[in-house]
CSV table of C-alpha atoms and ligand atoms in Angstrom, one decimal:
chain,number,residue,atom,x,y,z
A,206,MET,CA,68.3,112.1,-30.0
A,207,GLN,CA,68.9,108.4,-29.2
A,208,TYR,CA,67.8,105.9,-31.8
A,209,ILE,CA,67.2,102.5,-30.4
A,210,PRO,CA,66.9,99.7,-33.0
A,211,PHE,CA,64.0,97.2,-32.7
A,212,SER,CA,66.5,94.4,-32.9
A,213,PRO,CA,70.1,94.5,-34.2
A,214,VAL,CA,70.6,90.8,-33.4
A,215,GLU,CA,71.4,88.5,-36.3
A,216,ILE,CA,69.0,85.6,-35.6
A,217,VAL,CA,70.1,82.3,-37.1
A,218,PHE,CA,68.1,79.0,-36.8
A,219,SER,CA,70.5,76.1,-37.3
A,220,SER,CA,70.8,72.4,-37.2
A,221,ARG,CA,73.2,71.0,-34.6
A,222,ILE,CA,75.8,70.0,-37.2
A,223,ASP,CA,75.8,73.5,-38.8
A,224,ALA,CA,75.9,75.2,-35.4
A,225,ILE,CA,79.0,73.2,-34.4
A,226,LYS,CA,80.7,74.1,-37.7
A,227,TYR,CA,79.8,77.7,-37.2
A,228,LEU,CA,81.1,77.8,-33.6
A,229,ASP,CA,84.2,76.0,-34.6
A,230,GLY,CA,85.0,78.7,-37.2
A,231,VAL,CA,83.9,81.7,-35.2
A,232,VAL,CA,87.1,82.3,-33.4
A,233,SER,CA,89.6,84.0,-35.7
A,234,ALA,CA,93.4,84.0,-35.3
A,235,ASN,CA,94.8,86.8,-33.2
A,236,GLU,CA,91.7,87.2,-31.1
A,237,THR,CA,90.9,85.9,-27.6
A,238,CYS,CA,87.5,84.5,-27.1
A,239,LEU,CA,85.6,83.7,-23.9
A,240,LEU,CA,83.5,80.6,-23.8
A,241,LEU,CA,80.7,80.3,-21.2
A,242,ALA,CA,79.3,76.8,-21.0
A,243,SER,CA,78.9,74.6,-18.0
A,244,GLU,CA,80.6,71.3,-18.0
A,245,GLY,CA,77.3,69.5,-17.4
A,246,ARG,CA,75.7,71.2,-20.4
A,247,ILE,CA,78.6,70.3,-22.7
A,248,LEU,CA,78.3,66.7,-21.8
A,249,GLU,CA,74.5,66.7,-22.2
A,250,LEU,CA,74.8,68.3,-25.6
A,251,GLY,CA,77.7,66.1,-26.7
A,252,LEU,CA,79.9,69.1,-27.5
A,253,GLU,CA,83.1,67.7,-26.1
A,254,SER,CA,85.0,67.7,-29.4
A,255,LEU,CA,83.9,71.2,-30.3
A,256,ILE,CA,85.1,72.4,-26.9
A,257,ASP,CA,88.4,70.5,-27.4
A,258,ASN,CA,88.8,72.2,-30.8
A,259,LEU,CA,88.1,75.6,-29.4
A,260,ARG,CA,90.5,75.1,-26.5
A,261,GLU,CA,93.3,74.6,-29.1
A,262,LYS,CA,92.6,78.2,-30.2
A,263,ASP,CA,92.9,81.3,-28.0
A,264,VAL,CA,89.8,80.5,-26.0
A,265,VAL,CA,89.3,80.8,-22.2
A,266,HIS,CA,86.5,78.5,-21.0
A,267,LEU,CA,84.4,79.3,-17.9
A,268,ARG,CA,82.7,76.0,-17.0
A,269,GLN,CA,80.9,76.9,-13.8
A,270,ILE,CA,77.8,78.9,-14.6
A,271,PRO,CA,75.9,80.1,-11.5
A,272,ARG,CA,72.1,79.9,-11.5
A,273,ASN,CA,70.7,83.5,-11.2
A,274,PRO,CA,74.1,85.3,-11.4
A,275,ASP,CA,74.9,87.5,-8.4
A,276,ILE,CA,77.1,90.6,-8.1
A,277,THR,CA,79.7,88.4,-6.4
A,278,ASP,CA,79.7,86.0,-9.4
A,279,VAL,CA,80.2,88.9,-11.8
A,280,TYR,CA,83.1,90.1,-9.6
A,281,HIS,CA,84.6,86.6,-9.4
A,282,TYR,CA,84.6,86.2,-13.2
A,283,LEU,CA,86.0,89.7,-13.8
A,284,LYS,CA,88.8,88.8,-11.4
A,285,VAL,CA,89.5,85.4,-13.0
A,286,LEU,CA,89.6,87.1,-16.4
A,287,GLN,CA,92.0,89.9,-15.6
A,288,GLY,CA,94.6,90.2,-18.3
A,289,VAL,CA,92.7,88.0,-20.7
A,290,ASN,CA,91.3,90.9,-22.8
A,291,PRO,CA,88.6,88.9,-24.7
A,292,CYS,CA,87.0,90.4,-27.8
A,293,LYS,CA,84.2,87.9,-28.2
A,294,ILE,CA,82.0,85.8,-25.8
A,295,ILE,CA,80.3,82.6,-26.8
A,296,ALA,CA,77.6,81.9,-24.3
A,297,ILE,CA,76.0,78.4,-24.6
A,298,GLY,CA,73.4,77.9,-21.9
A,299,GLY,CA,70.1,79.3,-20.5
A,300,GLY,CA,69.2,82.8,-19.4
A,301,SER,CA,71.7,82.8,-16.5
A,302,CYS,CA,74.6,82.0,-18.8
A,303,ILE,CA,73.6,84.7,-21.4
A,304,ASP,CA,73.0,87.3,-18.7
A,305,LEU,CA,76.4,86.6,-17.1
A,306,ALA,CA,77.9,87.1,-20.6
A,307,LYS,CA,76.1,90.4,-20.9
A,308,ALA,CA,77.4,91.5,-17.4
A,309,ILE,CA,81.0,90.6,-18.4
A,310,SER,CA,80.6,92.4,-21.7
A,311,ALA,CA,79.3,95.6,-20.0
A,312,LEU,CA,81.8,95.7,-17.2
A,313,TYR,CA,85.1,94.1,-18.3
A,314,TYR,CA,86.5,97.2,-20.0
A,315,GLN,CA,84.7,99.6,-17.7
A,316,ILE,CA,86.4,98.7,-14.5
A,317,PRO,CA,90.2,99.1,-14.3
A,318,SER,CA,91.8,95.8,-13.0
A,319,GLU,CA,93.5,97.5,-10.1
A,320,GLN,CA,90.2,99.0,-8.8
A,321,LEU,CA,88.1,95.8,-9.2
A,322,SER,CA,86.1,95.0,-6.0
A,323,VAL,CA,82.6,93.6,-5.2
A,324,GLU,CA,81.6,97.1,-4.1
A,325,LEU,CA,82.7,98.7,-7.3
A,326,VAL,CA,80.9,96.1,-9.4
A,327,ARG,CA,77.7,96.8,-7.3
A,328,LYS,CA,78.2,100.5,-7.8
A,329,VAL,CA,78.8,100.3,-11.6
A,330,ILE,CA,75.7,98.2,-12.0
A,331,LYS,CA,73.4,100.0,-9.6
A,332,GLU,CA,74.4,103.5,-10.9
A,333,LYS,CA,74.5,102.3,-14.5
A,334,LYS,CA,78.1,103.6,-14.8
A,335,TYR,CA,78.6,101.0,-17.5
A,336,LEU,CA,76.7,103.3,-19.9
A,337,SER,CA,79.8,105.5,-20.2
A,338,GLN,CA,81.8,105.3,-23.4
A,339,HIS,CA,83.9,102.1,-23.4
A,340,PRO,CA,84.3,99.0,-25.4
A,341,PHE,CA,81.7,96.2,-24.9
A,342,ILE,CA,82.5,92.6,-25.8
A,343,ASP,CA,80.6,91.0,-28.7
A,344,ILE,CA,78.3,88.2,-27.6
A,345,ILE,CA,77.2,85.1,-29.6
A,346,ALA,CA,74.3,83.7,-27.6
A,347,VAL,CA,73.4,80.0,-28.0
A,348,PRO,CA,70.3,79.3,-25.9
A,349,THR,CA,69.9,75.8,-24.6
A,350,THR,CA,66.5,76.4,-23.2
A,351,ALA,CA,63.3,77.8,-24.8
A,352,GLY,CA,62.0,80.6,-22.8
A,353,THR,CA,64.6,83.2,-21.6
A,354,GLY,CA,64.5,85.5,-24.6
A,355,SER,CA,67.8,86.9,-23.4
A,356,GLU,CA,69.4,86.1,-26.8
A,357,VAL,CA,67.4,89.0,-28.3
A,358,THR,CA,67.2,91.5,-25.5
A,359,LYS,CA,69.3,94.4,-24.4
A,360,TRP,CA,69.1,93.7,-20.6
A,361,ALA,CA,70.5,91.2,-18.1
A,362,THR,CA,69.2,90.4,-14.7
A,363,ILE,CA,71.9,90.4,-12.0
A,364,TRP,CA,71.0,89.7,-8.4
A,365,ASP,CA,72.4,91.0,-5.2
A,366,MET,CA,71.7,88.3,-2.6
A,367,THR,CA,73.5,90.3,0.1
A,368,SER,CA,71.3,93.4,-0.1
A,369,LYS,CA,68.3,91.4,-1.4
A,370,GLU,CA,68.1,93.5,-4.6
A,371,LYS,CA,67.7,92.7,-8.2
A,372,PHE,CA,69.4,94.8,-10.9
A,373,SER,CA,69.0,95.1,-14.6
A,374,ILE,CA,71.9,95.9,-16.8
A,375,GLU,CA,70.5,97.7,-19.8
A,376,SER,CA,72.3,98.9,-22.9
A,377,VAL,CA,71.9,98.6,-26.6
A,378,ASP,CA,75.6,97.5,-26.5
A,379,ILE,CA,74.7,94.2,-24.8
A,380,PHE,CA,72.4,93.0,-27.5
A,381,PRO,CA,74.0,89.8,-28.6
A,382,LYS,CA,75.5,90.1,-32.1
A,383,VAL,CA,74.2,86.7,-33.0
A,384,ALA,CA,71.5,84.5,-31.5
A,385,LEU,CA,72.2,81.0,-32.7
A,386,ILE,CA,69.0,79.0,-32.2
A,387,VAL,CA,69.6,75.3,-32.2
A,388,PRO,CA,66.4,73.4,-31.3
A,389,GLU,CA,68.3,70.1,-30.9
A,390,PHE,CA,70.3,71.8,-28.0
A,391,THR,CA,67.0,72.2,-26.1
A,392,SER,CA,66.0,68.5,-26.4
A,393,SER,CA,68.0,67.4,-23.3
A,394,MET,CA,66.0,69.8,-21.0
A,395,PRO,CA,64.4,67.9,-18.2
A,396,GLU,CA,60.6,68.1,-17.9
A,397,ARG,CA,60.6,70.6,-15.1
A,398,LEU,CA,62.9,73.0,-17.0
A,399,THR,CA,60.9,72.5,-20.2
A,400,LEU,CA,57.8,73.6,-18.4
A,401,SER,CA,59.3,76.5,-16.4
A,402,SER,CA,61.1,78.0,-19.4
A,403,GLY,CA,58.0,77.6,-21.6
A,404,LEU,CA,55.9,79.4,-18.9
A,405,ASP,CA,58.6,82.1,-18.8
A,406,ALA,CA,58.1,82.6,-22.5
A,407,LEU,CA,54.3,82.7,-22.0
A,408,SER,CA,54.7,85.4,-19.4
A,409,HIS,CA,57.0,87.4,-21.7
A,410,ALA,CA,54.4,87.2,-24.4
A,411,MET,CA,51.3,88.0,-22.3
A,412,GLU,CA,53.1,90.9,-20.6
A,413,ALA,CA,54.4,92.2,-23.9
A,414,PHE,CA,50.8,92.2,-25.1
A,415,TRP,CA,49.4,94.4,-22.3
A,416,ALA,CA,52.5,96.4,-21.3
A,417,ASN,CA,52.1,100.2,-21.3
A,418,ARG,CA,54.9,100.2,-24.0
A,419,ARG,CA,53.0,97.8,-26.2
A,420,THR,CA,52.9,98.4,-30.0
A,421,PRO,CA,50.9,96.7,-32.7
A,422,LEU,CA,54.0,94.8,-33.6
A,423,SER,CA,54.7,93.7,-30.0
A,424,GLN,CA,51.1,92.5,-29.7
A,425,LEU,CA,51.2,90.5,-32.9
A,426,LEU,CA,54.5,88.9,-31.9
A,427,ALA,CA,53.1,88.1,-28.5
A,428,LEU,CA,49.9,86.6,-29.8
A,429,LYS,CA,51.8,84.3,-32.2
A,430,ALA,CA,54.1,83.3,-29.4
A,431,ILE,CA,51.1,82.5,-27.1
A,432,GLU,CA,49.4,80.5,-29.9
A,433,HIS,CA,52.6,78.5,-30.4
A,434,ILE,CA,53.1,77.8,-26.6
A,435,LYS,CA,49.4,76.8,-26.3
A,436,ASN,CA,49.8,74.3,-29.2
A,437,TYR,CA,53.3,73.0,-28.6
A,438,LEU,CA,54.2,73.1,-24.9
A,439,PRO,CA,51.8,70.3,-24.0
A,440,GLN,CA,53.1,68.3,-26.9
A,441,VAL,CA,56.8,68.8,-26.2
A,442,LEU,CA,56.2,67.7,-22.6
A,443,GLN,CA,54.7,64.5,-24.0
A,444,LYS,CA,57.5,63.9,-26.6
A,445,PRO,CA,60.6,65.7,-25.3
A,446,SER,CA,63.0,64.2,-27.9
A,447,ASP,CA,60.9,65.4,-30.8
A,448,VAL,CA,63.1,68.0,-32.5
A,449,CYS,CA,60.2,69.4,-34.6
A,450,LEU,CA,58.3,70.2,-31.4
A,451,ARG,CA,61.4,71.6,-29.8
A,452,ARG,CA,61.9,73.8,-32.9
A,453,GLU,CA,58.3,75.2,-32.5
A,454,MET,CA,59.0,76.0,-28.8
A,455,SER,CA,62.3,77.7,-29.7
A,456,LEU,CA,60.4,79.8,-32.2
A,457,ALA,CA,57.7,80.6,-29.6
A,458,SER,CA,60.4,81.7,-27.1
A,459,LEU,CA,62.1,83.8,-29.8
A,460,LEU,CA,58.8,85.5,-30.8
A,461,ALA,CA,58.1,86.2,-27.1
A,462,GLY,CA,61.6,87.5,-26.6
A,463,LEU,CA,61.3,89.9,-29.6
A,464,ALA,CA,57.9,91.0,-28.3
A,465,PHE,CA,59.2,92.0,-24.8
A,466,SER,CA,62.4,93.3,-26.2
A,467,ILE,CA,60.1,96.1,-27.5
A,468,THR,CA,58.0,96.5,-24.3
A,469,ARG,CA,59.9,95.1,-21.3
A,470,THR,CA,57.9,93.0,-18.8
A,471,THR,CA,55.2,94.2,-16.3
A,472,ALA,CA,53.6,93.3,-13.0
A,473,CYS,CA,54.0,89.5,-13.2
A,474,HIS,CA,57.8,89.7,-13.6
A,475,SER,CA,58.0,92.4,-11.0
A,476,ILE,CA,56.2,90.2,-8.5
A,477,SER,CA,58.3,87.2,-9.5
A,478,TYR,CA,61.6,88.8,-8.4
A,479,PRO,CA,61.1,88.6,-4.6
A,480,LEU,CA,59.6,85.1,-5.1
A,481,THR,CA,62.9,84.1,-6.6
A,482,MET,CA,65.0,86.2,-4.3
A,483,TYR,CA,63.4,85.3,-0.9
A,484,CYS,CA,61.9,81.9,-1.6
A,485,GLY,CA,64.0,80.4,-4.5
A,486,VAL,CA,61.0,79.9,-6.8
A,487,ASP,CA,62.2,79.0,-10.4
A,488,HIS,CA,61.9,82.1,-12.5
A,489,GLY,CA,59.4,80.8,-15.0
A,490,PHE,CA,57.0,79.5,-12.3
A,491,ALA,CA,57.4,82.7,-10.4
A,492,ALA,CA,56.5,84.8,-13.4
A,493,ALA,CA,53.5,82.6,-14.5
A,494,MET,CA,52.1,82.3,-11.1
A,495,THR,CA,50.2,85.6,-11.2
A,496,LEU,CA,49.4,85.7,-14.9
A,497,ILE,CA,45.6,85.1,-14.5
A,498,GLN,CA,45.1,87.5,-11.6
A,499,VAL,CA,47.1,90.3,-13.4
A,500,ALA,CA,45.3,89.7,-16.7
A,501,GLU,CA,41.9,90.0,-14.9
A,502,LEU,CA,42.9,93.2,-13.3
A,503,ASN,CA,44.3,94.6,-16.6
A,504,GLU,CA,40.9,94.0,-18.2
A,505,MET,CA,39.7,97.0,-16.3
A,506,VAL,CA,41.6,99.3,-18.7
A,507,LEU,CA,42.2,97.2,-21.8
A,508,ASP,CA,39.5,96.2,-24.2
A,509,ASP,CA,41.5,93.7,-26.3
A,510,MET,CA,42.3,91.0,-23.7
A,511,HIS,CA,39.9,88.8,-25.6
A,512,ARG,CA,42.6,88.4,-28.2
A,513,ILE,CA,44.7,86.4,-25.7
A,514,TYR,CA,41.7,84.5,-24.3
A,515,SER,CA,40.3,83.5,-27.7
A,516,ILE,CA,43.6,81.6,-28.4
A,517,PHE,CA,42.5,79.2,-25.6
A,518,GLY,CA,38.8,79.5,-26.3
A,519,SER,CA,38.0,81.7,-23.2
A,520,LYS,CA,39.5,83.1,-20.1
A,521,ALA,CA,38.4,80.1,-18.2
A,522,SER,CA,40.1,77.8,-20.7
A,523,LEU,CA,43.4,79.7,-20.3
A,524,LYS,CA,43.1,79.2,-16.6
A,525,GLN,CA,42.3,75.5,-17.1
A,526,TRP,CA,45.2,75.1,-19.6
A,527,LEU,CA,47.7,76.6,-17.2
A,528,GLY,CA,46.5,74.4,-14.3
A,529,GLU,CA,46.5,71.2,-16.4
A,530,ILE,CA,49.9,71.7,-17.9
A,531,SER,CA,51.5,72.6,-14.6
A,532,LEU,CA,49.9,70.4,-12.0
A,533,PRO,CA,51.6,67.1,-12.9
A,534,ILE,CA,55.0,68.8,-12.6
A,535,GLN,CA,54.7,71.8,-10.4
A,536,GLU,CA,51.5,73.3,-9.0
A,537,LEU,CA,51.5,77.0,-9.6
A,538,ARG,CA,50.6,78.0,-6.0
A,539,LEU,CA,52.9,79.7,-3.4
A,540,SER,CA,52.1,77.0,-0.9
A,541,ALA,CA,53.4,74.4,-3.3
A,542,PHE,CA,56.8,76.1,-2.9
A,543,GLY,CA,56.5,76.1,0.9
A,544,ILE,CA,55.6,79.7,1.1
A,545,ASN,CA,53.1,80.7,3.8
A,546,LYS,CA,50.9,83.7,4.6
A,547,SER,CA,53.4,85.3,6.9
A,548,GLU,CA,55.9,85.8,4.0
A,549,LEU,CA,53.5,87.6,1.7
A,550,ASP,CA,54.2,91.0,3.3
A,551,ILE,CA,57.9,91.0,2.5
A,552,ILE,CA,57.2,89.7,-1.0
A,553,ALA,CA,54.6,92.4,-1.7
A,554,ARG,CA,56.9,95.1,-0.3
A,555,ASN,CA,59.7,94.0,-2.7
A,556,ALA,CA,57.5,93.5,-5.8
A,557,PHE,CA,57.9,97.0,-7.2
A,558,THR,CA,60.8,96.9,-9.7
A,559,GLN,CA,61.1,100.2,-11.5
A,560,GLY,CA,60.4,99.9,-15.3
A,561,ARG,CA,58.5,96.7,-14.8
A,562,MET,CA,55.6,97.3,-12.3
A,563,ASP,CA,55.0,100.8,-13.6
A,564,ASN,CA,54.9,99.3,-17.1
A,565,ASN,CA,51.7,97.5,-16.1
A,566,PRO,CA,48.5,99.2,-17.5
A,567,VAL,CA,46.8,99.1,-14.1
A,568,PRO,CA,48.9,100.6,-11.3
A,569,PHE,CA,49.0,98.3,-8.2
A,570,SER,CA,49.3,99.3,-4.6
A,571,GLN,CA,51.2,97.1,-2.2
A,572,LYS,CA,47.9,96.0,-0.7
A,573,GLU,CA,46.7,95.0,-4.2
A,574,VAL,CA,49.9,93.0,-4.8
A,575,TYR,CA,49.3,91.3,-1.4
A,576,ASP,CA,45.8,90.4,-2.4
A,577,ILE,CA,47.1,88.9,-5.7
A,578,LEU,CA,49.6,86.8,-3.7
A,579,LEU,CA,46.8,85.8,-1.4
A,580,GLN,CA,44.8,84.5,-4.3
A,581,VAL,CA,47.7,82.3,-5.5
A,582,LEU,CA,48.7,81.1,-1.9
B,114,FE2,FE1,61.4,86.0,-17.7
């Protein structure tokens, strides 16, 4: 019998000053720590002196964080880190940074240095060989966006741009040990990232609400997250430097993350993966693009969708809210990303991620996914 905890993550909300003190003291003597934080992010957050202090200790700093980490990125960092033997990873960044930390945690002590190759990294991830007994590296996740939820989940998305596949590393051992939530760290997010990460959180929450694996707890967490996003995302876009508003969006993202840590995501995320893979659509926009269409289809089998709609007033108001919040920054239509009708087939064909699409309460055929895409063209 395998017992899977709801959440073993120590969740800490912190001010910037306390977070810096905590991070400064988190590396003990006689241990090697890995720091994942991009150079640009460090400058934006004004963390240069913290990084200088950490560098005086036994800390190896990876400063280039790829967007949507790929198998070859994971290989590259495992190669760079050969002989380092870290026992802790501090990941300061968005979902890509935290997911990369999880991949390193799962694979570092699994793959013997002398055997390391891109092919073996692909095989270990694809065939879930990382689940065999071996040490994982503890992760302290410090999200600098409000939306990923990766700081409280046990999975990481790793892409394979060569074979056009998307993999999920999944293990209770990659739950971060600590999620250090510092709303001030999200204040420097540009408008577009604030919107796309907020819409990612909205997608996590709505999908956790209707997922086949939904529970009364996941639904309550999801509804609270949706209510927060509805109230605070428009405000934070108006006043991006308001830390109180940023705190509310960090909380919304956390609630949504906890909700889908119970359920996993569903059809919207499953359809989003080829949109990102083939067309480069930002993850949050790709996930939110089909929310309305999937919600309407799910109404066929669910009798409580009104609990989501009533937060906005009605289903029509939800649709209007999504349109109004997005349009000035990024219209949520495929054509707005340069995608045309001839590309819908390949997107529909690749929209069936196991564990996500089959977690949707209404099963979709490829033709139905095509029709959903046509509606958002
Ligand atoms: Fe997501």
